[in-house]
Structure formats: C-alpha cells, structure tokens
C-alpha cells in the first residue's frame, strides 16, 4: 500500500465516531442467536452465508447456536 493511501485510511480511522462498542456488539449477537434458536427450534436449518461481509458475523453467531445445522456459502 502506498504511503498516501495508508495516510488517507489512517485519517479516516482517526476521525471516525464509534457508534457501538464491543460490549454492545456482543450483546446484539447474543440476542440474534437467541432469536434464531427460538425460531428454528426442532429443525435442522441450512445457513447460507454471503462471503462478502458476512463470514465474520456469521462465525460469531454460529458459535452461539446449540442445534444441528447445515452451512454453505
């Protein structure tokens, strides 16, 4: 990466405003997982993940689920 590009990205990071912190994100993931558990109870769902932007949030949610499922991308 060129220095000017690196500087531009760093300037964006420095001026960014945090809307949600790590604790709030973890709490939201917990709530989503609980809702998913409630909605699909007694089934074996197929989870489809969009790789562009979806793989990391999906991984965080999937580790919170306690039922059998299939996953694809």
XYZ file of N, CA and C in Angstrom:
219
model
N 0.852 -1.174 0.000
C 0.000 0.000 0.000
C 0.897 1.237 0.000
N 0.531 2.183 -0.790
C 1.331 3.404 -0.887
C 1.143 4.245 0.377
N 2.144 5.048 0.697
C 2.080 5.872 1.907
C 0.876 6.804 1.905
N 0.565 7.424 0.775
C -0.562 8.358 0.737
C -1.880 7.632 1.006
N -2.024 6.423 0.492
C -3.231 5.631 0.740
C -3.309 5.241 2.216
N -2.178 4.835 2.763
C -2.124 4.496 4.181
C -2.494 5.707 5.042
N -1.966 6.864 4.700
C -2.263 8.091 5.452
C -3.743 8.449 5.356
N -4.324 8.260 4.176
C -5.749 8.567 3.983
C -6.606 7.634 4.849
N -6.272 6.360 4.854
C -7.021 5.399 5.663
C -6.852 5.715 7.143
N -5.651 6.043 7.569
C -5.416 6.379 8.974
C -6.190 7.629 9.373
N -6.254 8.616 8.490
C -7.013 9.836 8.775
C -8.497 9.519 8.943
N -9.014 8.623 8.120
C -10.413 8.209 8.253
C -10.655 7.522 9.590
N -9.749 6.646 9.966
C -9.887 5.964 11.250
C -9.825 6.950 12.413
N -8.917 7.902 12.316
C -8.755 8.885 13.394
C -9.983 9.772 13.557
N -10.707 10.019 12.469
C -11.871 10.913 12.535
C -13.187 10.157 12.705
N -13.129 8.833 12.711
C -14.346 8.027 12.825
C -14.961 8.148 14.219
N -16.276 8.020 14.267
C -17.015 8.027 15.526
C -17.513 6.610 15.782
N -17.224 6.065 16.955
C -17.678 4.719 17.295
C -19.161 4.772 17.648
N -19.972 4.077 16.871
C -21.408 4.036 17.132
C -21.763 2.980 18.167
N -21.096 1.838 18.092
C -21.346 0.738 19.017
C -20.018 0.138 19.434
N -19.862 -0.090 20.714
C -18.630 -0.661 21.231
C -18.694 -2.181 21.239
N -17.590 -2.809 21.604
C -17.532 -4.276 21.608
C -18.608 -4.931 22.476
N -18.892 -4.396 23.643
C -19.901 -4.992 24.528
C -21.282 -4.930 23.891
N -21.585 -3.835 23.234
C -22.896 -3.698 22.577
C -23.020 -4.658 21.394
N -21.940 -4.860 20.686
C -21.951 -5.787 19.557
C -22.143 -7.213 20.055
N -21.415 -7.591 21.115
C -21.565 -8.927 21.681
C -22.997 -9.162 22.163
N -23.579 -8.162 22.777
C -24.957 -8.268 23.258
C -25.933 -8.447 22.091
N -25.729 -7.712 21.022
C -26.591 -7.843 19.838
C -26.457 -9.234 19.229
N -25.248 -9.762 19.154
C -25.043 -11.111 18.630
C -25.736 -12.143 19.519
N -25.674 -11.966 20.835
C -26.366 -12.865 21.765
C -27.872 -12.835 21.524
N -28.434 -11.633 21.348
C -29.873 -11.505 21.103
C -30.275 -12.154 19.783
N -29.468 -11.935 18.733
C -29.773 -12.542 17.434
C -29.741 -14.063 17.531
N -28.728 -14.605 18.196
C -28.617 -16.053 18.335
C -29.815 -16.614 19.108
N -30.246 -15.931 20.167
C -31.401 -16.389 20.947
C -32.660 -16.383 20.089
N -32.825 -15.362 19.278
C -33.992 -15.275 18.384
C -33.956 -16.382 17.341
N -32.792 -16.648 16.791
C -32.650 -17.729 15.811
C -32.981 -19.066 16.469
N -32.450 -19.297 17.667
C -32.733 -20.538 18.394
C -34.233 -20.723 18.570
N -34.943 -19.662 18.936
C -36.390 -19.727 19.154
C -37.128 -20.036 17.855
N -36.746 -19.376 16.785
C -37.460 -19.527 15.513
C -37.238 -20.866 14.838
N -36.092 -21.476 14.995
C -35.812 -22.720 14.269
C -35.782 -23.948 15.173
N -36.270 -23.818 16.380
C -36.285 -24.943 17.316
C -36.942 -26.158 16.661
N -36.297 -27.310 16.798
C -36.853 -28.542 16.275
C -36.597 -28.781 14.800
N -35.810 -27.939 14.166
C -35.491 -28.116 12.752
C -33.980 -28.237 12.584
N -33.566 -28.547 11.378
C -32.143 -28.538 11.030
C -32.005 -27.554 9.868
N -31.817 -26.271 10.179
C -31.799 -25.251 9.131
C -30.525 -25.286 8.288
N -30.631 -24.728 7.123
C -29.473 -24.504 6.265
C -29.124 -23.033 6.378
N -27.929 -22.734 6.813
C -27.460 -21.360 6.961
C -26.642 -21.022 5.717
N -27.070 -20.004 4.991
C -26.338 -19.547 3.819
C -25.652 -18.236 4.161
N -24.359 -18.177 3.928
C -23.565 -17.007 4.288
C -23.046 -16.335 3.025
N -23.223 -15.028 2.943
C -22.608 -14.248 1.870
C -21.176 -13.954 2.279
N -20.244 -14.382 1.470
C -18.842 -14.218 1.846
C -18.414 -12.764 1.881
N -19.007 -11.927 1.064
C -18.640 -10.521 1.052
C -19.291 -9.839 2.256
N -18.552 -9.776 3.337
C -19.024 -9.087 4.535
C -19.789 -9.943 5.517
N -20.134 -11.168 5.162
C -20.965 -11.969 6.041
C -20.262 -13.051 6.814
N -19.080 -13.409 6.417
C -18.430 -14.572 7.016
C -18.050 -14.339 8.488
N -17.590 -13.181 8.834
C -17.188 -12.933 10.226
C -18.402 -12.841 11.151
N -19.430 -12.040 10.818
C -20.619 -12.038 11.693
C -21.269 -13.421 11.786
N -21.314 -14.151 10.678
C -21.901 -15.493 10.712
C -21.119 -16.382 11.667
N -19.805 -16.313 11.616
C -18.989 -17.105 12.526
C -19.266 -16.774 13.980
N -19.454 -15.505 14.277
C -19.741 -15.102 15.655
C -21.101 -15.613 16.109
N -22.088 -15.588 15.215
C -23.428 -16.063 15.580
C -23.441 -17.588 15.667
N -22.817 -18.259 14.695
C -22.851 -19.728 14.675
C -22.254 -20.335 15.932
N -21.256 -19.713 16.503
C -20.666 -20.262 17.733
C -21.606 -20.145 18.927
N -22.658 -19.355 18.794
C -23.629 -19.179 19.872
C -24.832 -20.117 19.728
N -24.926 -20.836 18.627
C -26.076 -21.708 18.378
C -25.780 -23.116 18.880
N -26.810 -23.767 19.429
C -26.598 -25.081 20.038
C -27.447 -26.172 19.386
N -27.829 -26.005 18.144
C -28.632 -27.008 17.453
C -27.909 -27.440 16.175
N -28.285 -28.614 15.659
C -27.650 -29.056 14.411
C -28.081 -28.174 13.254
N -27.152 -27.935 12.346
C -27.454 -27.120 11.177
C -26.521 -27.484 10.053
N -26.881 -27.045 8.874
C -26.001 -27.168 7.721
C -25.594 -25.759 7.336
N -24.401 -25.626 6.795
C -23.921 -24.300 6.409
C -23.328 -24.363 5.022
N -23.549 -23.311 4.268
C -22.984 -23.194 2.937
C -22.723 -21.704 2.696
N -22.047 -21.434 1.615
C -21.743 -20.037 1.276
C -22.003 -19.783 -0.179
